[in-house]
XYZ file of C-alpha atoms in Angstrom:
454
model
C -43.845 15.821 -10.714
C -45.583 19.649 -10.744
C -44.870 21.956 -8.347
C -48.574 21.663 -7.009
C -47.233 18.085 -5.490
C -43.986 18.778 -4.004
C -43.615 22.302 -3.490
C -40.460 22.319 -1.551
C -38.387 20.521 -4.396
C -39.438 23.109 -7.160
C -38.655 25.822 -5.330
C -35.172 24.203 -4.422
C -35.068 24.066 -8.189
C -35.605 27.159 -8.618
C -32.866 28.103 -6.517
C -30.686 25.910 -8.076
C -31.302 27.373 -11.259
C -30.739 30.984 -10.377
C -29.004 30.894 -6.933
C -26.608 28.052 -6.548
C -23.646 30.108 -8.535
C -22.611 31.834 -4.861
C -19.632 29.371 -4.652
C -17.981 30.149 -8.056
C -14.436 29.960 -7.121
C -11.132 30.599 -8.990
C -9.572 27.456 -9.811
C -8.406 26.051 -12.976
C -11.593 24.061 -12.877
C -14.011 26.601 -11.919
C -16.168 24.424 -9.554
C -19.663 25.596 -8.762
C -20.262 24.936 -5.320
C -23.912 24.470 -4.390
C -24.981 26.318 -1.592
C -27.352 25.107 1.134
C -31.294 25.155 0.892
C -31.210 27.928 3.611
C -28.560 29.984 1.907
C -30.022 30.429 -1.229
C -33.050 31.730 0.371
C -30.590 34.183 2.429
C -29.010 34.641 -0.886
C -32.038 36.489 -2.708
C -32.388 38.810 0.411
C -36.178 38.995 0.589
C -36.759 36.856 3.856
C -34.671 34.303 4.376
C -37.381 31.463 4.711
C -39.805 30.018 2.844
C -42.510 32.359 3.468
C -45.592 33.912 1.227
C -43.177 37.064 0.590
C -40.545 34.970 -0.993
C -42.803 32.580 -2.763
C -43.842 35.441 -5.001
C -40.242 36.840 -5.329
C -40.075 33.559 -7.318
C -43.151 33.574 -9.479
C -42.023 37.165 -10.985
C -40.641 37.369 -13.955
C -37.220 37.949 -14.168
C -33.940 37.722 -16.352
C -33.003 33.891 -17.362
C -29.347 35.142 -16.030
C -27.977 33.023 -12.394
C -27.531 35.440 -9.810
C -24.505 35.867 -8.691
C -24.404 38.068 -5.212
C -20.886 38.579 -4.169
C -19.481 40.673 -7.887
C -21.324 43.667 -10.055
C -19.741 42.057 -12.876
C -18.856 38.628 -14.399
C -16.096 36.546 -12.679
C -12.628 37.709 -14.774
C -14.726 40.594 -15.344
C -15.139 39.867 -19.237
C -15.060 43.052 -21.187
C -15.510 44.145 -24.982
C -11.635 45.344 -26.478
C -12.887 47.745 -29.277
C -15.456 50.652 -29.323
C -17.530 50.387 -31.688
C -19.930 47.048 -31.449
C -22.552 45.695 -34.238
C -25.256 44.624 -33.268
C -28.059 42.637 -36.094
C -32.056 41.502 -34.983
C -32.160 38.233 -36.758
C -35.769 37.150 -35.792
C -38.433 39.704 -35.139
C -41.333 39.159 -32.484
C -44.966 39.713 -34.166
C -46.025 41.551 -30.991
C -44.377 44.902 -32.567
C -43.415 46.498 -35.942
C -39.904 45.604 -37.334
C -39.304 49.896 -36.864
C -40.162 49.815 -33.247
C -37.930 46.846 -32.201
C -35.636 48.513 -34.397
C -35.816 51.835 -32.094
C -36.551 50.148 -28.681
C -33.456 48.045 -29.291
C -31.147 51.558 -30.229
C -32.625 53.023 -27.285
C -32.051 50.367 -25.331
C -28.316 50.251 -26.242
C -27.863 54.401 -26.011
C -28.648 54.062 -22.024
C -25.257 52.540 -22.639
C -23.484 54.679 -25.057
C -24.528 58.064 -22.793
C -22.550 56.997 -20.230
C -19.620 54.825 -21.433
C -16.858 55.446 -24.406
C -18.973 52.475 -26.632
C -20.723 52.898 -29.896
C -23.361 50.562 -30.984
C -24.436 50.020 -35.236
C -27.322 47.976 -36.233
C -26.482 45.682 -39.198
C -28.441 43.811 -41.395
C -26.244 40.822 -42.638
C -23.222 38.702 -41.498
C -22.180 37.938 -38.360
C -22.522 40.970 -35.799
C -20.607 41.302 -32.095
C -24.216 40.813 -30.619
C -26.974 38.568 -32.338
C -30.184 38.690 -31.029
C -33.725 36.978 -31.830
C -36.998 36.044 -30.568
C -38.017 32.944 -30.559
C -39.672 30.970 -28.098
C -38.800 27.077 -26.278
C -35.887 25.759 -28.081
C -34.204 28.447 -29.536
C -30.427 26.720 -30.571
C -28.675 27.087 -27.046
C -28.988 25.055 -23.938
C -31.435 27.501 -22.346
C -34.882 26.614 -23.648
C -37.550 29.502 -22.880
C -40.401 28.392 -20.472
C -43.162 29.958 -21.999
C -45.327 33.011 -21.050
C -43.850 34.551 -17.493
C -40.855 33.131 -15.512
C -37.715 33.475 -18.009
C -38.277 36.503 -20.387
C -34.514 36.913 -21.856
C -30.990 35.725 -21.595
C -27.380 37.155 -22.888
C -23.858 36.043 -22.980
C -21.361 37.648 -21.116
C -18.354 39.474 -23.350
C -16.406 36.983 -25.590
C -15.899 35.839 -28.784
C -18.216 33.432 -30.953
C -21.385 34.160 -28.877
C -20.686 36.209 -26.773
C -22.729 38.930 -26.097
C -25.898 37.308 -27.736
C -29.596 38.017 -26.011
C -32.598 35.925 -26.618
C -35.621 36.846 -25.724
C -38.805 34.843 -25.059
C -41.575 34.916 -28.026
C -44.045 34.038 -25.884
C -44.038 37.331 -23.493
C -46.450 39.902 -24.961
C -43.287 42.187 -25.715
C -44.265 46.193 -25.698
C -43.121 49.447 -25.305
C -46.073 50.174 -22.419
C -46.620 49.212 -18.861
C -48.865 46.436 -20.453
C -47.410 43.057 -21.257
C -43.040 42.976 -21.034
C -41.707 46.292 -21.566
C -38.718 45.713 -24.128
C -36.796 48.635 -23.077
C -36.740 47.382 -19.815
C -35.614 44.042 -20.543
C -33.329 44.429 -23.321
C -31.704 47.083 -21.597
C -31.234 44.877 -18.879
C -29.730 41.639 -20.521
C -27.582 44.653 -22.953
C -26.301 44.761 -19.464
C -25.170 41.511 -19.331
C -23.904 41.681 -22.764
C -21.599 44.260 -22.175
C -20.327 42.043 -18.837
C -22.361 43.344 -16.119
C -24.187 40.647 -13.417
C -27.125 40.913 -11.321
C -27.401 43.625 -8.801
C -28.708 43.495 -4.600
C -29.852 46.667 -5.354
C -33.735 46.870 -6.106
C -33.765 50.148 -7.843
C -31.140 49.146 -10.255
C -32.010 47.815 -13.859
C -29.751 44.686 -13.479
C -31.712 43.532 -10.138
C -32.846 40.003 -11.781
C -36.298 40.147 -11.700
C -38.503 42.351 -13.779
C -40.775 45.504 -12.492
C -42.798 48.281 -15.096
C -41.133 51.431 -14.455
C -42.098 54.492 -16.006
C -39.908 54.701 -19.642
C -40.898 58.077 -20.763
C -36.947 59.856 -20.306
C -35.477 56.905 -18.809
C -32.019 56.858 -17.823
C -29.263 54.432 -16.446
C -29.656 53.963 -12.992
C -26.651 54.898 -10.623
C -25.921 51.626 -9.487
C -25.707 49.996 -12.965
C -24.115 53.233 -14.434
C -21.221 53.013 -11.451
C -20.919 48.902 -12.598
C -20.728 49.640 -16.258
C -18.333 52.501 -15.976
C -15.904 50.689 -13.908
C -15.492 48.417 -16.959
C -15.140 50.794 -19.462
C -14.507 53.971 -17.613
C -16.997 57.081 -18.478
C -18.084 59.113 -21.557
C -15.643 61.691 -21.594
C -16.445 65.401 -22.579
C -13.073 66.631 -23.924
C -12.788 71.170 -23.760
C -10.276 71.687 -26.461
C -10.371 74.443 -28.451
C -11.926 73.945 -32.532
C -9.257 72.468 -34.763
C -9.447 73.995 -38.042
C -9.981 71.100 -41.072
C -8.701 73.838 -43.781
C -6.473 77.117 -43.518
C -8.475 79.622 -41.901
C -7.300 82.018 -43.941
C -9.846 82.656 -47.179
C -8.597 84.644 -50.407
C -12.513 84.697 -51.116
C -14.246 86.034 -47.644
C -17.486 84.946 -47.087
C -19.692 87.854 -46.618
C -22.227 86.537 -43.976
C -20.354 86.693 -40.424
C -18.213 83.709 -39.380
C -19.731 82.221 -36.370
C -16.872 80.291 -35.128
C -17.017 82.607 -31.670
C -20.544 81.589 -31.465
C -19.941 77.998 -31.044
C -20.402 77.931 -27.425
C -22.900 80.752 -27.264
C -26.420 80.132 -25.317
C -28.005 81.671 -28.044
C -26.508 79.805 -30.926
C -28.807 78.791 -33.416
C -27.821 76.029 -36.587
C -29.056 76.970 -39.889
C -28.883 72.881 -40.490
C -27.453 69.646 -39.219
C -27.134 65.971 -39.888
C -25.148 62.693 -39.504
C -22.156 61.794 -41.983
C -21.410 58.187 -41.110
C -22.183 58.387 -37.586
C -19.977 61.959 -36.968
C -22.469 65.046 -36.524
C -22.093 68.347 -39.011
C -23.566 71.525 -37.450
C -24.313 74.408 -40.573
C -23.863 77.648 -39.637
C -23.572 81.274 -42.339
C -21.454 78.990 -44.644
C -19.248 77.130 -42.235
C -19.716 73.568 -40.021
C -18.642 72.101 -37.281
C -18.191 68.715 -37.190
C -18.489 66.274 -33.926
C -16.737 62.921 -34.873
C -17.305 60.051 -32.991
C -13.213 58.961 -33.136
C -11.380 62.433 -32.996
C -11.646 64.861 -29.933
C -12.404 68.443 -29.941
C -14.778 69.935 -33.183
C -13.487 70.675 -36.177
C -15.338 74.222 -38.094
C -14.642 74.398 -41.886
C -16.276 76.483 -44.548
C -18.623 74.628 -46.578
C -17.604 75.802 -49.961
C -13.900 74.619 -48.902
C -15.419 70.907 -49.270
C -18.110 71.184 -51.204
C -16.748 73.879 -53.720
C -20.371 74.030 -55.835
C -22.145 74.655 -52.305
C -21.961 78.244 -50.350
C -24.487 77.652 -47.400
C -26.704 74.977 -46.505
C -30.199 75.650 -44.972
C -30.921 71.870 -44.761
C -29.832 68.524 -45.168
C -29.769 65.017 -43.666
C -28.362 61.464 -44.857
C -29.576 58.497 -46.316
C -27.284 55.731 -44.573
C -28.205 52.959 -46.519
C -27.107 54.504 -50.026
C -24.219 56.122 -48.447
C -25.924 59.548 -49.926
C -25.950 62.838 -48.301
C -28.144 65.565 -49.463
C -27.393 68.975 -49.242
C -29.802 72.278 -49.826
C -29.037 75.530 -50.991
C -32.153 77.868 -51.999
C -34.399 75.682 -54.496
C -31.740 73.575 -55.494
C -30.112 70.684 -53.477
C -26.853 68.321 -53.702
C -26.066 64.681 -54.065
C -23.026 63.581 -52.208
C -21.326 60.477 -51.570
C -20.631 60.563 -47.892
C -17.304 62.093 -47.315
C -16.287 62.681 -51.091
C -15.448 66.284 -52.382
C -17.436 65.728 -55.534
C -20.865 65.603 -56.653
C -23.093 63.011 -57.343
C -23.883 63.406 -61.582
C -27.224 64.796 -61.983
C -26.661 67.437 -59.380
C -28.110 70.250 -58.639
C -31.612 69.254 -59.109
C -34.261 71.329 -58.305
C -36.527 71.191 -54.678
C -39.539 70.867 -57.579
C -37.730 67.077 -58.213
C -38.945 66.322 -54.739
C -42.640 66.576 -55.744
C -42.150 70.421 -53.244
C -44.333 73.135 -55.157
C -42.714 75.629 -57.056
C -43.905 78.224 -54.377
C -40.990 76.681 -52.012
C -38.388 78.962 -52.433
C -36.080 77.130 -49.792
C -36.097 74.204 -46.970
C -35.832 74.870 -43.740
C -34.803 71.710 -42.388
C -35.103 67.696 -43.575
C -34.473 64.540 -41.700
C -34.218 61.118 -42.566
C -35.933 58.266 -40.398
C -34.414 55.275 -40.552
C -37.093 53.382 -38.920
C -39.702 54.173 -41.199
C -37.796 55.043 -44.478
C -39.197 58.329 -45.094
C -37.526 61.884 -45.297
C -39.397 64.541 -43.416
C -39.051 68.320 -44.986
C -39.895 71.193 -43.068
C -40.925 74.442 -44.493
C -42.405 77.281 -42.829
C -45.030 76.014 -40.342
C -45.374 72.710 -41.891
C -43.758 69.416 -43.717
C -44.214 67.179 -46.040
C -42.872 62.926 -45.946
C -40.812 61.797 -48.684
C -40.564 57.961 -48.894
C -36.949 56.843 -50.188
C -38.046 53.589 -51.321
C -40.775 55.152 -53.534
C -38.749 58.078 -54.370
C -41.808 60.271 -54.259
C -43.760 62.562 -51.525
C -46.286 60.501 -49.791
C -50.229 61.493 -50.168
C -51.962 63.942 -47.653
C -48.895 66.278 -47.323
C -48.175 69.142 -46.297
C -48.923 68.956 -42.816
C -49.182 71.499 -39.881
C -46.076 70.397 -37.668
C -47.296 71.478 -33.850
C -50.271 68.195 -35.482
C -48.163 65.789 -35.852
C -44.746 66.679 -33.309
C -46.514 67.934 -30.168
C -43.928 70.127 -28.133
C -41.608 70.807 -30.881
C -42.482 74.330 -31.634
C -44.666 75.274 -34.774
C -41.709 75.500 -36.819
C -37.808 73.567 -37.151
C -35.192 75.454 -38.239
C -32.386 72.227 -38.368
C -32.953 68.740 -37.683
C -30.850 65.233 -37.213
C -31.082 61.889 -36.240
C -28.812 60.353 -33.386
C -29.066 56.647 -31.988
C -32.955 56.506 -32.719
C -34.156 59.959 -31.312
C -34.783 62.407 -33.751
C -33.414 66.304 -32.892
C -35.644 69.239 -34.117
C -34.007 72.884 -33.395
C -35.773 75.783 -33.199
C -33.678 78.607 -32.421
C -31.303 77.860 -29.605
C -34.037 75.518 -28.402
C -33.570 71.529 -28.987
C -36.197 69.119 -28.818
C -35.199 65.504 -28.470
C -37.883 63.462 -29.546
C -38.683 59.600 -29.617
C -40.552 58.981 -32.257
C -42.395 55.511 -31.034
C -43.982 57.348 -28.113
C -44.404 60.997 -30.258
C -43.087 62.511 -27.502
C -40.312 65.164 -26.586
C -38.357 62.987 -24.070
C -35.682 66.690 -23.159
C -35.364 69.970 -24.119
C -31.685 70.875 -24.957
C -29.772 73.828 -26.536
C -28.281 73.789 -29.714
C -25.008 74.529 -28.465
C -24.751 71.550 -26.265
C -23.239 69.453 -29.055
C -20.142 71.642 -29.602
C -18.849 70.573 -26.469
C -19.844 73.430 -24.286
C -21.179 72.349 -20.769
């Protein structure tokens, strides 16, 4: 029977699909009550009838979620218990490179984490709190995809087993442009569900159910879904006290380059290095760091050669997740550290040389690891040069002029990190956040922003 014959009785199906869940009530049985024909037209608040208006409020696309009008979240408002969540992409779609569904999906998920008290970690075996795939038709649920158009994704509400998982549709043209299904749109929108919110009345939000292009370049959380998600989970606190000291501040051996502990929430501040150390944030500064973790409140500053007794200062360094390596640089030599441990790696020093650098480098000014592409990027002077991990060894055509490659960065980077798939390039007080996907600064920021000092 298509919908070309009896009109009337696919559009009640549609409806019934998406609409009828109005009557959930709170019984031991949870009974869906079906509304009437005429109320689930009233219920997607475009007309009311069955007019031209409406009839292409139900060809859009849209999420393959029931709408549910009277709650911003799931009835028992289902919530995740812990703060850090896993997430692991078990089937790629072909429409875009493994990296950039990789960094669409952390961006997607960081909309989150900038407003709420959660964490998110890609994995890449076992059983994560969120699976996700694309796959098109039957795809192991109940919910078969409907090919190109009408359903593009579905997620589970909060729970155990599957909760949280989110399908999406391989037969959307998936893409991080206004052409085809934008994935950051979606994917931030059924994360949405994941994390326990439901559909939304309001047409500017990201969790109204059906989908609309809207420009991605900076995009932020909505107010209406930021207000929904926060009321789970409460909001990402900034915490204002003072540094706690890791060591004695007291040193028998003074360092003679000023300590810049009083500069921490100066305007002016500028970081001689930075990178991540499983997920917490070290800031370098004339010998000393302060360290952001993601568990403890308040920023810890130590002196460098207090951990890392064979290291004075560090002009540059970044880590290498995936080996559980950090590498630190001092002059033309540079460290191998297992992340956290006191002691280093055998084989260290080694000399910048090792790197396939020229002898004429006399130090790094800042390095970077990119997780989505495998490749370490080392800035000296006006340019860089791409290191490829898997390879160990610099990649061909290199050194490059950095203002050719980074547009809006500055023609220089004095430190450099990674954080939740944006990439961080400092020069001077001046931060760049930039998505790599898009090559594009998405904010400018300064340096001392991290330290929290707003």
């Amino acid at each position: 029977m298509s919908c070309n014959i009896i009109l009337f009785f696919c559009y009640q199906g549609y409806l019934s699909q998406f609409y009828a869940d109005v009557g959930v009530t709170n019984s031991s049985v949870h009974r869906m009550v079906k509304t009437s024909f005429r109320q689930d037209l009233q219920t997607m608040q475009v007309t009311g009838v069955l007019d031209n208006e409406t009839v292409e409020a139900m060809k859009a696309p849209r999420c393959g979620v029931s709408d549910i009008s009277r709650y911003g979240h799931f009835d028992g408002k289902p919530r995740w218990k812990k703060r850090l969540l896993t997430y692991r992409i078990t089937q790629y779609t072909q429409d875009l490179t493994q990296s950039q569904v990789d960094a669409i999906i952390a961006q997607a998920f960081q909309l989150y984490s900038d407003v709420i008290p959660l964490d998110f970690k890609q994995v890449n075996s076992g059983t994560a709190d969120i699976m996700i795939l694309f796959k098109g038709g039957y795809h192991g649920d109940f919910y078969p995809f409907d090919g190109a158009g009408g359903v593009l994704a579905h997620a589970n509400s909060p729970g155990w087993g599957q909760g949280g998982d989110t399908h999406f549709d391989d037969d959307e043209r998936w893409t991080f442009t206004q052409r085809g299904v934008n994935l950051l749109l979606v994917a931030a929108h059924e994360f949405g569900h994941a994390l326990g919110l439901d559909h939304s009345r309001d047409r500017g939000a990201l969790m109204y159910p059906t989908y609309r292009y809207v420009n991605t370049n900076g995009y932020r959380l909505p107010d209406d879904d930021k207000h929904g998600v926060q009321a789970l989970y409460g909001p990402r606190t900034i915490t204002y006290p003072g540094p706690e000291p890791e060591e004695p501040t007291e040193d028998p051996n003074p360092d003679p380059l000023p300590n810049p502990r009083g500069e921490q929430c100066s305007r002016g501040l500028v970081f001689d290095a930075a990178t991540s150390i499983r997920r917490d944030l070290f800031f370098f500064k004339n010998g000393y760091y302060w360290r952001k973790s993601t568990t403890a409140t308040g920023i810890r500053f130590t002196k460098v050669n207090t951990k890392w007794s064979q290291i004075n200062y560090v002009d540059a360094a970044f880590e290498v997740p995936s080996k559980d390596v950090v590498y630190l640089f001092e002059g033309r030599q540079y460290w191998g550290i297992r992340a956290y441990a006191k002691t280093v790696i055998s084989g260290f020093p080694k000399s910048l040389t090792n790197l396939g650098l020229p002898s004429s480098v006399s130090k790094v000014d800042a390095a970077v690891y990119v997780p989505t592409t495998r490749k370490t990027l080392i800035f000296v002077n006006n340019q860089y040069w791409s290191y490829d991990q898997g390879r160990n060894q610099m990649d061909v055509g290199y050194p490059r002029y950095i203002t050719q490659d980074f547009p809006g960065i500055g023609s220089k980077v004095d430190a450099a990190f990674e954080n939740y798939g944006y990439l961080y390039f400092s020069d001077g007080p001046r931060q760049s956040e930039y998505y790599l996907p898009y090559r594009r600064v998405m904010r400018v920021l300064l340096n001392y922003g991290w330290l929290n000092c707003y």
